[in-house]
Short mmCIF file of C-alpha atoms and ligand atoms in Angstrom, two decimals:
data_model
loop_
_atom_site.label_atom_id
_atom_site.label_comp_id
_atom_site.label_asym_id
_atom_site.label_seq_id
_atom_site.Cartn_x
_atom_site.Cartn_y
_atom_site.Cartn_z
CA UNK A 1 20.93 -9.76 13.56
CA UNK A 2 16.98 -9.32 14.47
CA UNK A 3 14.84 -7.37 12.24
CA UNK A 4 14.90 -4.67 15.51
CA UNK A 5 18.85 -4.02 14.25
CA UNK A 6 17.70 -3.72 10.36
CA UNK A 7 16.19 -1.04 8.04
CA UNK A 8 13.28 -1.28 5.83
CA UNK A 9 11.83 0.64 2.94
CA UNK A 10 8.47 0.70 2.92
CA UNK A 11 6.51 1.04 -0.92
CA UNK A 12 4.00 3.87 0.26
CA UNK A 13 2.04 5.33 -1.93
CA UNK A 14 -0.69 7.16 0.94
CA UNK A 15 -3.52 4.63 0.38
CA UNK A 16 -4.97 1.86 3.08
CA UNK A 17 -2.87 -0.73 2.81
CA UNK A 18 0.73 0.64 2.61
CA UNK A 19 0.12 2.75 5.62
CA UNK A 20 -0.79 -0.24 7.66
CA UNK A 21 2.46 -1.48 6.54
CA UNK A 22 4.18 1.13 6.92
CA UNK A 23 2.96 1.07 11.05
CA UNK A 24 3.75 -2.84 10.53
CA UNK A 25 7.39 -1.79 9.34
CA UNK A 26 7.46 0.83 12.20
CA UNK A 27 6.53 -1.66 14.69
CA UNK A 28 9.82 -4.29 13.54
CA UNK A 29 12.55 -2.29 11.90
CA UNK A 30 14.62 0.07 13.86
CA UNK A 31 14.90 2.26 10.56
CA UNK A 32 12.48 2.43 8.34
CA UNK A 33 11.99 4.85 4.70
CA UNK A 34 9.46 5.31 2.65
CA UNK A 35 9.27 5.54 -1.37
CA UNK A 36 6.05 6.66 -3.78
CA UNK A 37 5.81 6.55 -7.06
CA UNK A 38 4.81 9.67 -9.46
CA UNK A 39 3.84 8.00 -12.75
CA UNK A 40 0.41 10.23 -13.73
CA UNK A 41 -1.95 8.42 -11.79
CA UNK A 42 -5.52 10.21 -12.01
CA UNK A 43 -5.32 9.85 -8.16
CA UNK A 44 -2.65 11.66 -7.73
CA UNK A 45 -4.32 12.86 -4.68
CA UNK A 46 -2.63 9.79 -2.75
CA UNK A 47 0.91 11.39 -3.26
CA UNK A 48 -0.26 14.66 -1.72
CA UNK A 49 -1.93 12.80 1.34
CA UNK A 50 1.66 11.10 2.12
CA UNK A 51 3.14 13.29 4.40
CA UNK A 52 0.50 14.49 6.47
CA UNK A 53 0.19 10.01 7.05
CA UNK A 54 3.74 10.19 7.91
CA UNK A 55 3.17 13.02 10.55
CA UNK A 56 0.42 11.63 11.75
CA UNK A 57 1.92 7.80 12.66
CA UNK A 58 4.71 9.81 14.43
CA UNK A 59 2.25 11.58 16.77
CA UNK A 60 0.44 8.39 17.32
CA UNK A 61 3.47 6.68 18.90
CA UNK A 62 7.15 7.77 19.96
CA UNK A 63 9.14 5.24 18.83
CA UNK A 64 7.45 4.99 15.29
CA UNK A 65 8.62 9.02 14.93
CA UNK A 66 12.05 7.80 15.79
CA UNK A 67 12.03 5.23 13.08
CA UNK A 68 11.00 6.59 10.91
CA UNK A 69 13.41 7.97 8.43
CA UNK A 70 13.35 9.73 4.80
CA UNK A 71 10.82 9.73 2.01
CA UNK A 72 11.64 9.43 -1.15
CA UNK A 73 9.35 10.34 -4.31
CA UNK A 74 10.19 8.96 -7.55
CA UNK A 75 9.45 10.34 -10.48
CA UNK A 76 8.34 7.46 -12.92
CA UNK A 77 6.36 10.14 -15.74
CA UNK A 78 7.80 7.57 -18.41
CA UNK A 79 5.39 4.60 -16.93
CA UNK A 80 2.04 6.55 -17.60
CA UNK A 81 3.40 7.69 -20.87
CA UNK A 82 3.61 3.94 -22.54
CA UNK A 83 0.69 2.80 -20.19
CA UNK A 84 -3.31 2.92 -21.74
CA UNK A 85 -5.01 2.17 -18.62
CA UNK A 86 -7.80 3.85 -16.78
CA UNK A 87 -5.78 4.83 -13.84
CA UNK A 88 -3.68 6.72 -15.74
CA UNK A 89 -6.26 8.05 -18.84
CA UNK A 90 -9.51 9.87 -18.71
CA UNK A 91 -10.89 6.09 -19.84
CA UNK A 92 -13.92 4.15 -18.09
CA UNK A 93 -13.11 1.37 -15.38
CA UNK A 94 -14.28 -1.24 -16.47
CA UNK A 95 -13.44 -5.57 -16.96
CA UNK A 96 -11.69 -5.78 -20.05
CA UNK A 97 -11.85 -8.87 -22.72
CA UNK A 98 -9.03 -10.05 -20.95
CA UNK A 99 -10.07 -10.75 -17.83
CA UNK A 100 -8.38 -7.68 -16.11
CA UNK A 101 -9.99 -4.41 -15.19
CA UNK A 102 -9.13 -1.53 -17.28
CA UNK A 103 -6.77 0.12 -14.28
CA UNK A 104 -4.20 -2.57 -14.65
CA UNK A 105 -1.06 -0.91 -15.02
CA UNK A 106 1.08 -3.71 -16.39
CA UNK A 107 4.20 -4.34 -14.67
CA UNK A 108 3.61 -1.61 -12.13
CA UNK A 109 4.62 -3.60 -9.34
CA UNK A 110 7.70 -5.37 -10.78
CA UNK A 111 8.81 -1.70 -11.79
CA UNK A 112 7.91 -0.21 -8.35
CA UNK A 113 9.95 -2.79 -6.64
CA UNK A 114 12.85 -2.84 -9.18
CA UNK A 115 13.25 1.26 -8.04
CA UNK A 116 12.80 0.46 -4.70
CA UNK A 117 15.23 -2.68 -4.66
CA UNK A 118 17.71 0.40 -6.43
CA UNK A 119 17.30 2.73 -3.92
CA UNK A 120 17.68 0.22 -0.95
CA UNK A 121 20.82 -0.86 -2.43
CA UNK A 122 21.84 2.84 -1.72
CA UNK A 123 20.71 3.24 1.43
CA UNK A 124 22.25 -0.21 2.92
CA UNK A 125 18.84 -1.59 2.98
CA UNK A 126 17.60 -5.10 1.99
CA UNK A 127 14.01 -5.24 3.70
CA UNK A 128 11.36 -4.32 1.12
CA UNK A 129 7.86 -4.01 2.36
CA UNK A 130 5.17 -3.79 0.49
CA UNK A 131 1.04 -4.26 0.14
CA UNK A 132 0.33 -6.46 -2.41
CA UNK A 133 -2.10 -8.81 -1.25
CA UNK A 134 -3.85 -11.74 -3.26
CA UNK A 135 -6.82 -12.25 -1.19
CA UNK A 136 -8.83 -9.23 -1.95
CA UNK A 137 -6.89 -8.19 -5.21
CA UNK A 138 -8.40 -6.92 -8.05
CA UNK A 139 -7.25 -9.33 -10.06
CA UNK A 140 -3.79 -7.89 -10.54
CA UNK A 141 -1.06 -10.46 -11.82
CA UNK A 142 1.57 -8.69 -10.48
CA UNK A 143 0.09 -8.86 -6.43
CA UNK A 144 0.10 -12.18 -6.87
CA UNK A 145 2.60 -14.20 -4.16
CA UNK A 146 4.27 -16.10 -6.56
CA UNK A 147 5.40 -12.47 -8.74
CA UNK A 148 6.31 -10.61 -5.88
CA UNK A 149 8.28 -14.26 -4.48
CA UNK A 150 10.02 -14.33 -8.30
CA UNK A 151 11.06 -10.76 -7.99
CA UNK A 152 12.86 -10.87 -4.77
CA UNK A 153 14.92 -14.05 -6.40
CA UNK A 154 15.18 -11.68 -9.60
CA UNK A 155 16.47 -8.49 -8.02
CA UNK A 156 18.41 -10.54 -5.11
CA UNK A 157 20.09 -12.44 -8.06
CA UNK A 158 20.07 -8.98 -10.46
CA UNK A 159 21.96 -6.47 -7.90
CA UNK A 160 23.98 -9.20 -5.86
CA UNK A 161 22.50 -8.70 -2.99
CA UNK A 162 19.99 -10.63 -0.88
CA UNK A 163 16.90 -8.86 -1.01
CA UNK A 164 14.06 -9.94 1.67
CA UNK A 165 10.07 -8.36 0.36
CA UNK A 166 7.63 -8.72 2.99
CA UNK A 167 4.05 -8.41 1.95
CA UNK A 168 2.16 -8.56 5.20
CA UNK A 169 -1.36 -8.33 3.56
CA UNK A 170 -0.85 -11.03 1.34
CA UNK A 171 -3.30 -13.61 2.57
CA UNK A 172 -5.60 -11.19 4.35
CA UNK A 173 -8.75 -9.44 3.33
CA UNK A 174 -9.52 -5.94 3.51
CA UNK A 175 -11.71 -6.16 6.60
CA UNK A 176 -8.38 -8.36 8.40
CA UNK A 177 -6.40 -5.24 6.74
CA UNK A 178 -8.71 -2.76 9.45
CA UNK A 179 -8.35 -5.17 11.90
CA UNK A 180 -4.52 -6.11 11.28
CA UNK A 181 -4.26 -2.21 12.26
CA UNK A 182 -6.45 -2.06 14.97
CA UNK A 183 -4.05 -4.66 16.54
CA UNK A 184 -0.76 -2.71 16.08
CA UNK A 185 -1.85 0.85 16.70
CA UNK A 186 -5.35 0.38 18.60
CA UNK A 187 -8.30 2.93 17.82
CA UNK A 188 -6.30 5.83 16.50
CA UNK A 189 -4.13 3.74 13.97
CA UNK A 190 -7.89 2.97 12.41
CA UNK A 191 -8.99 6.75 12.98
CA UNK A 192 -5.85 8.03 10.87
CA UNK A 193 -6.47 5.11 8.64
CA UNK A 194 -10.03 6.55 7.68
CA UNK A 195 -9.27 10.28 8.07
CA UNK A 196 -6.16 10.51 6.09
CA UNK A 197 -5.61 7.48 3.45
CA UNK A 198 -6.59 7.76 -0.15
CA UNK A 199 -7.74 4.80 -2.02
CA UNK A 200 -10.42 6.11 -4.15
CA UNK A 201 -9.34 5.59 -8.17
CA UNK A 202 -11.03 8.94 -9.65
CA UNK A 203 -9.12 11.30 -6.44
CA UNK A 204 -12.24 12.23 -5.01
CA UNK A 205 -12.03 13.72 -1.58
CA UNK A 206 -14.81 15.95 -0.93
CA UNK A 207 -17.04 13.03 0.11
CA UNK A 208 -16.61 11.91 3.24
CA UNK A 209 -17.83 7.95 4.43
CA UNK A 210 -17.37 6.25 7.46
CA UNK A 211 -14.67 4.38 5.74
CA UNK A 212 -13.03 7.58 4.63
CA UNK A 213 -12.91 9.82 1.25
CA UNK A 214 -13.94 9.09 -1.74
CA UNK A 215 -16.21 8.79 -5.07
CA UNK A 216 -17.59 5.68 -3.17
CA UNK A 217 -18.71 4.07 -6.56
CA UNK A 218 -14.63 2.97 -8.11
CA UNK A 219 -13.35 -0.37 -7.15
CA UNK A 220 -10.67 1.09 -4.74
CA UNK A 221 -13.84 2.38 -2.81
CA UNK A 222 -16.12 -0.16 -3.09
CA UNK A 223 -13.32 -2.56 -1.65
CA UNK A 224 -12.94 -0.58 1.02
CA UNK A 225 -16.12 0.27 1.82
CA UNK A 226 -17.33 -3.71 1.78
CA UNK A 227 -14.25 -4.27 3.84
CA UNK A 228 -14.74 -1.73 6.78
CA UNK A 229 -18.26 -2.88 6.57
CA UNK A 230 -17.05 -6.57 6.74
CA UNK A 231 -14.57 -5.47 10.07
CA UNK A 232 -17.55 -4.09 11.93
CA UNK A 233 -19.25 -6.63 11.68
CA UNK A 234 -16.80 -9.21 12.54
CA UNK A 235 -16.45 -6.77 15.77
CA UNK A 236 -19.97 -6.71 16.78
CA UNK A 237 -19.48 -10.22 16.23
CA UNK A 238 -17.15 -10.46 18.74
CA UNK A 239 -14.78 -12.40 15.73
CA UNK A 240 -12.20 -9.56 16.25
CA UNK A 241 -11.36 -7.32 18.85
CA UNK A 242 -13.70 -3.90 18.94
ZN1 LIG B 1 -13.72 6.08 -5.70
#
């Protein structure tokens, strides 16, 4: 069976780089869900963004709105209750003693997949997708290939069921990310990119940059800033396709 036959449930939380795979899902699976996360981030912003990214990859391309199937938000209140991080507190971001910025959320990842890994189990799904990427990471253990490789054996071995997660950003950078998207849905995959994703830590959205909303000053924004920047260039280059 080809991955055209299969479903896929795509970890979306409304930001940059699980919309592009979400379109990179879209593009392969013949059925493909989406599930967020509610856990009191201070960007909650990116949960309310969500839908209107859905709508707008299903007006961008007919087969994608075919596709694409239910959303599912999960409400994980408990996580930002034990976790003292900056994502979820009124604290400053900032590198901590050890090593890690202050909006690490430990284990967020392993528990996002575990739910997700549950609720694909439910649906008749085994294709997890997801946009952890170790390339342009902010120094998050659990993006790292060899977590998110340990959790599929975990949860394949844990449910009894063979589990595939896909992390199609991996080994990319975020300028690679804009152009990754350019490739699958041209010009207005980027525009709805910019226009409609949320990356930006403190929620901001009333500034608006080239590269899209945001405080422009958090690490979510200056790593997409420096990587749209990065694309164009690599455009006017002629490195990647304008
Ligand atoms: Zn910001």
């Amino acid at each position: 069976m080809g991955l055209e036959d299969e479903g896929a449930l795509v970890l979306f939380s409304g930001g940059q780089d699980s919309t592009v795979c979400l379109a990179w899902a879209l593009q392969r699976f013949r059925a493909v869900e989406t599930i967020g996360f509610s856990y009191g981030q201070r960007h909650a912003v990116e949960l309310e963004v969500r839908p209107a990214i859905r709508t707008a990859l299903c007006e961008l391309n007919a087969g994608w709105a075919v596709a694409l199937g239910d959303d599912h938000v999960v409400d994980l209140a408990a996580l930002g209750q034990i976790s003292e991080t900056a994502l979820t507190r009124e604290t400053a971001i900032e590198m901590q003693d050890s090593g890690l910025p202050s909006t690490f959320v430990p284990g967020r990842n392993l528990i996002f997949l575990t739910f997700a890994a549950a609720l694909a189990c439910r649906r008749g799904i085994r294709h997890l997708v997801a946009g952890m990427c170790e390339t342009d990471f902010s120094g998050y253990p659990d993006c790292r290939d060899d977590s998110i490789k340990a959790m599929q054996v975990a949860l394949t071995l844990g449910m009894d069921r063979r589990f595939v997660v896909h992390t199609p950003l991996m080994w990319i950078d975020k300028a690679a990310t804009f152009a990754l998207a350019q490739e699958i849905g041209g010009d207005s995959l980027v525009n709805a990119i910019v226009e409609r994703t949320h990356s930006c830590y403190l929620g901001d959205r009333s500034r608006r940059h080239p590269w899209g909303y945001g405080c422009g000053e958090c690490p979510a924004c200056q790593l997409r800033a420096a990587g749209f920047w990065r694309w164009q260039e690599r455009c006017n280059n002629g490195h990647e396709k304008a």
